[in-house]
Amino acid sequence: METLTSIFGSINGVVWGPLMLILLLGVGLYLQIGLKLMPIRKLGMGFRLLWQGRDAKPVPGEKKKEDDGEISPFNALMTALSATIGTGNIAGVATAIALGGPGAVFWMWITALVGMATKFAEAVLAVRYRETDSTGYHVGGPMFYIKNGLGKKWLWLGGAFAFFGAVAAFGIGNTVQSNSVADALDSTFGIPHGLTGVVIMVLAGAVILGGIKRIAKVAGKLVPIMGILYVIAGILVLIVNAGQIGEAFRLIFYYAFNPIAAAGGFAGAAVMAAIRFGVARGIFSNEAGLGSAPIAHAAARTKNPVRQGMIAMLGTFIDTIIICTITALVILTSTVWIEGEAGASLTALSFDAALPGFGNQIVSVALAVFAFTTILGWSFYGEKCFQFLFGTRSIMLYRVLFVLAIPLGAMANLGFIWLMADTFNAMMAIPNLIALALLSPVVFRLTRDYFDGKEILPGEELDHDKR
């Protein structure tokens, strides 16, 4: 085990190292520039499309059949958000500040702004190149836009993504999440790990075994309710700490470009640490570039890739610019962050400092719900990756194994599992980023034609498709 831990530790240091972070930011920046900042300029339009797509019926005036796609565009985004809004928003932000200082928050914002273009491109390609499987369901994601967009000679790259995704889902989207819930409920309410694991298994199993429609239905209700309640709780804390908000923003902007000295239990941080941990935790939170979210967006009831892309890019904005920022401001308007705490405990103590007796419970419940929805979202991601590798008949096997792994994660020591899952999670990004770069002309063309009033629908060829 020590040998395996050492091997995966070395690999992890490379795949989550500076080169990977530069690649993720670089591809996102390239796409943002190629799109002429459209994801930022059209943010309002994205929210309008999201509101229009909140039910399962086709958008009025759009030429498509009722059965094109399984879930509404709104529920596709909620399914994607169910997987991204989780421990990264609570523990990840706190870790970024604890290791990189307040300046890390600024670099999380930068990651989100370029990540909006990445998430847009992923969803555009997912809808453009999706397929219908033998059961009549739409399937898509990086493995399919690699296969259908780049051609059969690149099929091995799609297979690599699917393998990494199927394995990573058991860690980052399952055992790690159930363990986080068990820890939070044990420390706050004294609930045993084993009991938590069994309850999550039963609840998650009832949803997961029902497939994407049931997952999307639950996510469509649970994610917005819990997200709004968490934001409201954060705003209450900021009202209590209103006098410190201006100073919190000053710390974020100043220490994004200047080193911060040690103070109290805080060890201090260089500018490179702020950049590294801000970017890494930002990507961990919103998953832009990892290729996970487009698997959900491929099931959306739409024929228009650009329209779904504009809805998809909201995921990064909501996850990082809104929810992560609330967490960051709660932490920085308290004094707990300089006492040496890190992770979810830092966030819990910061909430509790403003709302004594309630803050810790708010964070524990939020962490439990966010982690539960992450399990639901990642079960679908892993399932589709497994289906790509082994066919439609393998779906139920994967669902059963995924559900059975939940209580094991709740009771296990996850040091090695976390390391392995984190490594495979990063390795998902490599095939996806290659595909995004090579297929960027398709994204630019589809986007340009959409805003010029010419919609290219599935079945119509582009010049890129003929090569």
XYZ file of C-alpha atoms in Angstrom:
467
model
C 0.000 0.000 0.000
C 2.860 2.378 0.786
C 4.325 1.720 -2.666
C 0.994 2.393 -4.377
C 0.505 5.532 -2.319
C 3.954 6.742 -3.323
C 3.304 6.001 -7.019
C -0.069 7.743 -7.063
C 1.363 10.606 -5.024
C 4.021 11.183 -7.671
C 1.479 10.991 -10.507
C -0.871 13.310 -8.630
C 1.889 15.874 -8.229
C 2.229 15.963 -12.030
C -1.428 15.836 -13.115
C -2.425 18.520 -10.591
C 0.854 20.403 -10.988
C 1.550 23.756 -12.626
C 1.507 22.371 -16.195
C -2.013 20.982 -15.806
C -3.289 24.194 -14.226
C -1.710 26.212 -17.052
C -3.299 23.864 -19.606
C -6.745 24.192 -18.012
C -6.499 27.972 -17.818
C -4.872 28.204 -21.238
C -7.579 26.249 -23.069
C -10.272 28.197 -21.217
C -8.668 31.521 -22.083
C -8.248 30.475 -25.737
C -11.939 29.525 -25.922
C -13.011 32.726 -24.159
C -11.027 34.856 -26.621
C -12.206 32.787 -29.613
C -15.795 33.321 -28.471
C -15.083 37.062 -28.099
C -16.052 36.938 -24.397
C -19.557 35.800 -25.343
C -20.031 33.693 -22.150
C -19.506 36.834 -20.065
C -21.374 39.212 -22.382
C -24.392 36.916 -22.737
C -24.674 35.904 -19.077
C -28.115 37.501 -18.779
C -29.313 35.683 -21.881
C -28.131 32.427 -20.341
C -30.300 32.981 -17.258
C -33.304 33.797 -19.479
C -32.807 30.557 -21.420
C -32.489 28.676 -18.126
C -35.842 30.063 -16.976
C -37.474 29.177 -20.308
C -36.049 25.649 -20.110
C -37.261 24.877 -16.581
C -40.018 22.515 -17.809
C -39.698 19.429 -20.005
C -41.520 20.839 -23.010
C -39.697 22.155 -26.097
C -39.070 25.888 -26.258
C -41.878 27.469 -28.335
C -40.852 27.972 -31.947
C -37.980 25.499 -31.847
C -38.226 22.849 -34.557
C -37.771 19.563 -32.757
C -39.633 16.487 -31.654
C -41.002 15.966 -28.166
C -38.671 13.049 -27.524
C -35.394 14.763 -28.459
C -33.603 14.401 -25.147
C -34.775 12.929 -21.863
C -34.692 15.859 -19.405
C -35.380 19.582 -19.510
C -32.468 21.996 -20.079
C -33.039 23.284 -16.523
C -32.796 19.791 -15.010
C -29.703 19.075 -17.113
C -28.008 22.045 -15.437
C -29.295 20.983 -12.001
C -27.910 17.476 -12.579
C -24.537 18.975 -13.500
C -24.694 21.316 -10.497
C -25.620 18.403 -8.233
C -22.203 16.940 -9.016
C -20.228 20.191 -8.738
C -21.843 21.876 -5.721
C -20.358 19.847 -2.890
C -17.323 19.637 -0.669
C -15.415 21.998 -2.973
C -17.746 24.867 -2.099
C -17.346 24.349 1.646
C -14.065 22.540 2.305
C -12.314 23.452 -0.966
C -12.660 27.214 -0.532
C -11.459 26.972 3.068
C -8.453 24.898 1.997
C -7.566 27.416 -0.720
C -7.578 30.266 1.830
C -5.731 28.233 4.488
C -2.916 27.299 2.066
C -2.892 30.212 -0.390
C -4.191 33.098 1.685
C -7.074 35.444 0.823
C -5.575 36.098 -2.636
C -6.492 32.545 -3.652
C -10.125 33.683 -3.895
C -9.226 36.125 -6.687
C -7.645 33.319 -8.702
C -10.722 31.155 -8.117
C -12.740 33.948 -9.754
C -10.355 34.090 -12.729
C -10.637 30.314 -13.092
C -14.421 30.631 -13.148
C -14.465 33.402 -15.759
C -12.362 31.402 -18.220
C -14.080 28.199 -17.108
C -17.424 29.559 -18.307
C -16.091 29.366 -21.867
C -14.790 25.843 -21.268
C -18.136 24.655 -19.873
C -19.966 26.331 -22.775
C -17.785 24.543 -25.336
C -18.170 21.197 -23.563
C -21.971 21.373 -23.656
C -22.054 22.584 -27.279
C -19.971 19.612 -28.385
C -21.896 17.206 -26.146
C -25.219 18.062 -27.813
C -23.698 18.334 -31.287
C -22.082 14.883 -31.212
C -24.386 12.908 -28.905
C -25.834 9.526 -29.904
C -28.950 7.515 -29.116
C -28.205 4.182 -27.424
C -30.027 0.879 -27.913
C -32.624 1.811 -25.268
C -33.491 5.076 -27.025
C -31.725 7.364 -24.537
C -29.391 10.170 -25.600
C -25.771 9.709 -24.514
C -22.881 12.094 -24.943
C -19.875 13.747 -23.379
C -16.154 13.885 -24.153
C -15.915 10.228 -25.175
C -18.607 10.799 -27.821
C -17.389 14.129 -29.178
C -13.937 12.605 -29.414
C -15.341 9.584 -31.274
C -17.774 11.448 -33.554
C -15.970 14.771 -33.858
C -12.345 13.681 -34.210
C -12.952 10.342 -35.918
C -12.252 6.686 -35.202
C -8.475 7.166 -35.113
C -9.015 9.099 -31.863
C -11.336 6.476 -30.364
C -8.616 5.348 -27.940
C -8.598 8.845 -26.433
C -12.346 8.660 -25.808
C -11.835 5.254 -24.215
C -9.145 6.691 -21.946
C -11.515 9.425 -20.781
C -14.274 6.873 -20.126
C -11.930 4.651 -18.103
C -10.670 7.510 -15.950
C -14.223 8.785 -15.461
C -15.685 5.412 -14.465
C -12.944 4.907 -11.853
C -12.909 8.488 -10.567
C -16.674 8.391 -9.967
C -16.239 5.736 -7.262
C -13.841 7.992 -5.402
C -14.477 11.688 -5.907
C -18.203 11.165 -6.535
C -18.985 8.382 -4.071
C -16.797 7.139 -1.211
C -15.160 10.511 -0.542
C -18.590 12.185 -0.440
C -20.226 9.617 1.866
C -17.196 9.826 4.165
C -17.493 13.628 4.305
C -21.185 13.363 5.240
C -20.439 10.734 7.898
C -17.678 12.870 9.441
C -19.859 15.993 9.498
C -22.886 14.265 11.040
C -20.749 12.383 13.573
C -18.904 15.480 14.792
C -22.039 17.663 14.935
C -24.858 15.287 15.897
C -23.007 12.147 17.106
C -24.492 9.910 14.385
C -22.339 6.758 13.785
C -20.540 6.480 10.440
C -22.105 3.100 9.676
C -25.667 4.322 10.159
C -25.023 7.350 7.952
C -23.577 5.107 5.242
C -26.587 2.767 5.223
C -29.101 5.649 5.153
C -27.279 7.334 2.246
C -27.096 4.002 0.409
C -30.865 3.480 0.707
C -31.764 7.049 -0.259
C -29.233 7.301 -3.092
C -30.078 3.809 -4.342
C -33.750 4.700 -4.659
C -32.779 7.554 -6.955
C -29.783 6.126 -8.836
C -31.449 2.837 -9.803
C -34.189 4.866 -11.503
C -31.743 6.366 -14.031
C -31.263 9.878 -15.382
C -34.918 10.942 -15.304
C -35.205 10.241 -11.577
C -31.789 11.731 -10.830
C -32.684 14.877 -12.761
C -36.077 15.149 -11.052
C -34.533 14.970 -7.564
C -31.632 17.258 -8.496
C -34.034 19.759 -10.068
C -35.720 20.239 -6.688
C -32.978 19.567 -4.122
C -30.104 21.538 -5.666
C -31.823 24.936 -6.034
C -33.498 24.669 -2.594
C -30.297 23.782 -0.738
C -28.198 26.207 -2.783
C -30.566 29.102 -2.024
C -30.756 28.207 1.685
C -26.942 28.082 1.917
C -26.624 31.472 0.212
C -29.259 32.944 2.572
C -27.360 31.580 5.591
C -24.153 33.084 4.212
C -25.852 36.456 3.682
C -27.081 36.404 7.306
C -23.484 35.911 8.444
C -22.339 38.771 6.206
C -25.031 41.036 7.668
C -23.648 40.271 11.144
C -20.095 40.881 9.865
C -21.035 43.785 7.572
C -18.273 46.011 8.902
C -15.599 43.535 7.722
C -16.806 42.990 4.138
C -14.804 45.869 2.675
C -11.646 44.636 4.389
C -12.304 41.096 3.089
C -12.367 42.346 -0.510
C -9.208 44.385 0.128
C -7.429 41.256 1.378
C -8.558 39.275 -1.674
C -7.326 41.800 -4.242
C -4.135 42.840 -2.430
C -2.860 39.360 -1.628
C -3.667 38.058 -5.114
C -0.486 39.906 -6.197
C 1.476 40.214 -2.939
C 2.810 37.599 -0.492
C 1.103 37.389 2.899
C 3.114 36.975 6.104
C 2.426 34.375 8.778
C -0.013 35.419 11.486
C -1.308 33.384 14.422
C -1.735 29.814 13.240
C -1.662 30.885 9.557
C 1.662 29.920 7.964
C 1.738 32.681 5.361
C 1.689 32.243 1.596
C 3.578 33.393 -1.497
C 1.801 34.736 -4.586
C 2.433 31.462 -6.422
C 0.668 29.610 -3.598
C -2.343 31.894 -3.986
C -2.431 31.198 -7.726
C -1.844 27.466 -7.397
C -4.416 26.760 -4.699
C -6.922 29.254 -6.049
C -6.857 27.697 -9.519
C -6.723 24.098 -8.263
C -9.593 24.484 -5.785
C -11.598 26.522 -8.302
C -11.342 23.747 -10.872
C -12.055 21.122 -8.209
C -15.236 23.006 -7.321
C -16.694 23.862 -10.752
C -15.068 21.030 -12.784
C -14.671 23.221 -15.879
C -12.390 21.324 -18.249
C -12.693 17.942 -16.544
C -15.392 16.813 -18.971
C -17.949 15.641 -16.411
C -20.792 18.161 -16.844
C -21.284 17.662 -20.628
C -22.359 14.070 -19.925
C -25.445 15.494 -18.185
C -26.060 18.235 -20.741
C -26.065 15.655 -23.559
C -29.358 14.326 -22.153
C -31.067 17.737 -22.367
C -34.242 18.050 -24.419
C -32.888 20.356 -27.102
C -31.544 20.197 -30.629
C -29.662 23.458 -30.309
C -26.104 23.024 -28.986
C -25.449 26.744 -28.443
C -28.612 27.256 -26.418
C -27.673 24.402 -24.084
C -24.097 25.701 -23.945
C -25.302 29.050 -22.620
C -27.279 27.258 -19.923
C -24.309 25.021 -19.099
C -21.905 27.946 -18.591
C -24.158 29.183 -15.764
C -23.027 26.172 -13.732
C -19.533 27.608 -13.346
C -20.887 31.069 -12.529
C -23.329 29.781 -9.900
C -20.848 27.343 -8.358
C -17.807 29.589 -8.059
C -18.790 33.235 -8.487
C -21.846 32.939 -6.216
C -21.576 30.005 -3.784
C -17.783 29.854 -3.380
C -17.665 33.639 -2.955
C -20.270 33.476 -0.170
C -18.136 30.865 1.630
C -14.960 32.901 1.123
C -16.486 36.122 2.471
C -17.918 34.298 5.507
C -14.420 32.978 6.273
C -12.571 36.252 5.663
C -15.006 38.408 7.658
C -14.267 36.269 10.715
C -10.865 35.951 12.411
C -10.866 32.157 12.472
C -8.877 31.793 9.230
C -5.660 33.062 10.850
C -5.873 30.483 13.648
C -4.551 27.586 11.557
C -7.826 25.773 10.838
C -8.502 24.316 7.373
C -11.127 22.448 5.378
C -14.783 22.137 6.362
C -13.972 22.845 10.019
C -12.709 26.321 9.080
C -15.977 27.084 7.266
C -18.039 25.680 10.159
C -16.159 27.729 12.761
C -16.534 30.873 10.634
C -20.306 30.397 10.382
C -20.513 29.592 14.079
C -18.581 32.725 15.047
C -21.394 34.864 13.594
C -24.296 32.516 14.372
C -23.318 30.817 17.675
C -24.935 27.443 18.182
C -26.376 27.352 14.656
C -23.472 28.014 12.280
C -21.805 24.637 12.726
C -25.110 22.821 12.193
C -25.863 24.838 9.042
C -22.543 23.812 7.509
C -22.961 20.162 8.516
C -26.443 19.923 6.978
C -25.344 21.799 3.843
C -22.310 19.547 3.474
C -24.504 16.459 3.876
C -27.024 17.562 1.239
C -24.375 18.844 -1.187
C -22.388 15.604 -0.872
C -25.562 13.524 -1.347
C -26.441 15.325 -4.578
C -22.832 14.952 -5.732
C -23.215 11.185 -5.344
C -26.324 11.305 -7.553
C -24.672 13.377 -10.286
C -21.461 11.388 -10.395
C -23.328 8.085 -10.490
C -24.694 9.152 -13.874
C -21.282 10.322 -15.107
C -19.628 7.050 -14.114
C -22.474 5.008 -15.566
C -22.213 6.651 -18.989
C -18.439 6.190 -19.018
C -18.893 2.502 -18.113
C -21.587 2.145 -20.786
C -19.226 3.578 -23.416
C -16.652 0.922 -22.534
C -18.872 -2.133 -21.994
C -22.242 -1.446 -23.630
C -25.795 -0.734 -22.508
C -26.206 -4.058 -20.680
C -23.535 -3.039 -18.174
C -25.533 -0.075 -16.827
C -27.436 -1.850 -14.040
C -24.271 -3.632 -12.867
C -22.521 -0.287 -12.508
C -25.471 1.242 -10.645
C -25.586 -1.621 -8.133
C -21.818 -1.553 -7.517
C -21.907 2.242 -7.154
C -24.682 2.085 -4.548
C -22.996 -0.727 -2.596
C -19.765 1.298 -2.381
C -21.472 4.149 -0.478
C -21.500 2.621 3.056
C -17.965 1.302 2.556
C -16.801 4.845 1.910
C -18.617 6.161 4.965
C -16.719 3.791 7.259
C -13.312 3.588 5.522
C -10.046 5.423 5.945
C -9.929 7.163 2.600
C -6.398 8.505 2.411
C -5.343 6.308 -0.512
C -8.794 6.271 -2.161
C -8.884 10.084 -2.128
C -5.416 10.234 -3.686
C -6.275 7.707 -6.409
C -9.622 9.324 -7.203
C -8.116 12.801 -7.292
C -5.469 11.525 -9.708
C -7.977 9.879 -12.077
C -10.188 12.962 -11.826
C -7.355 15.117 -13.142
C -6.493 12.569 -15.837
C -10.043 12.933 -17.192
C -9.114 16.487 -18.122
C -6.264 15.556 -20.479
C -8.337 13.820 -23.227
C -11.096 16.394 -22.788
C -8.802 19.413 -23.179
C -7.185 17.890 -26.274
C -10.641 17.410 -27.805
C -11.781 20.928 -26.868
C -8.720 22.456 -28.511
C -9.051 20.380 -31.706
C -12.815 20.882 -31.969
C -12.785 24.581 -31.068
C -13.462 25.588 -34.735
C -16.781 23.709 -34.500
C -17.693 25.583 -31.306
C -16.766 28.956 -32.837
C -18.686 28.217 -36.069
C -21.852 26.999 -34.325
C -21.805 29.998 -31.978
C -21.223 32.513 -34.771
C -24.015 31.024 -36.894
C -26.428 30.984 -33.950
C -25.988 34.681 -33.223
C -26.108 35.467 -36.957
C -29.550 33.860 -37.070
C -28.503 30.624 -38.767
C -28.947 27.568 -36.576
C -27.075 24.445 -37.657
C -28.951 21.493 -36.228
C -27.806 17.867 -35.795
C -27.484 16.143 -39.155
C -26.159 19.207 -40.956
C -22.476 18.962 -41.824
C -19.798 21.506 -41.040
C -16.546 21.791 -42.958
C -14.785 20.327 -39.916
C -17.019 17.227 -40.047
C -15.857 16.327 -43.587
C -12.211 15.864 -42.824
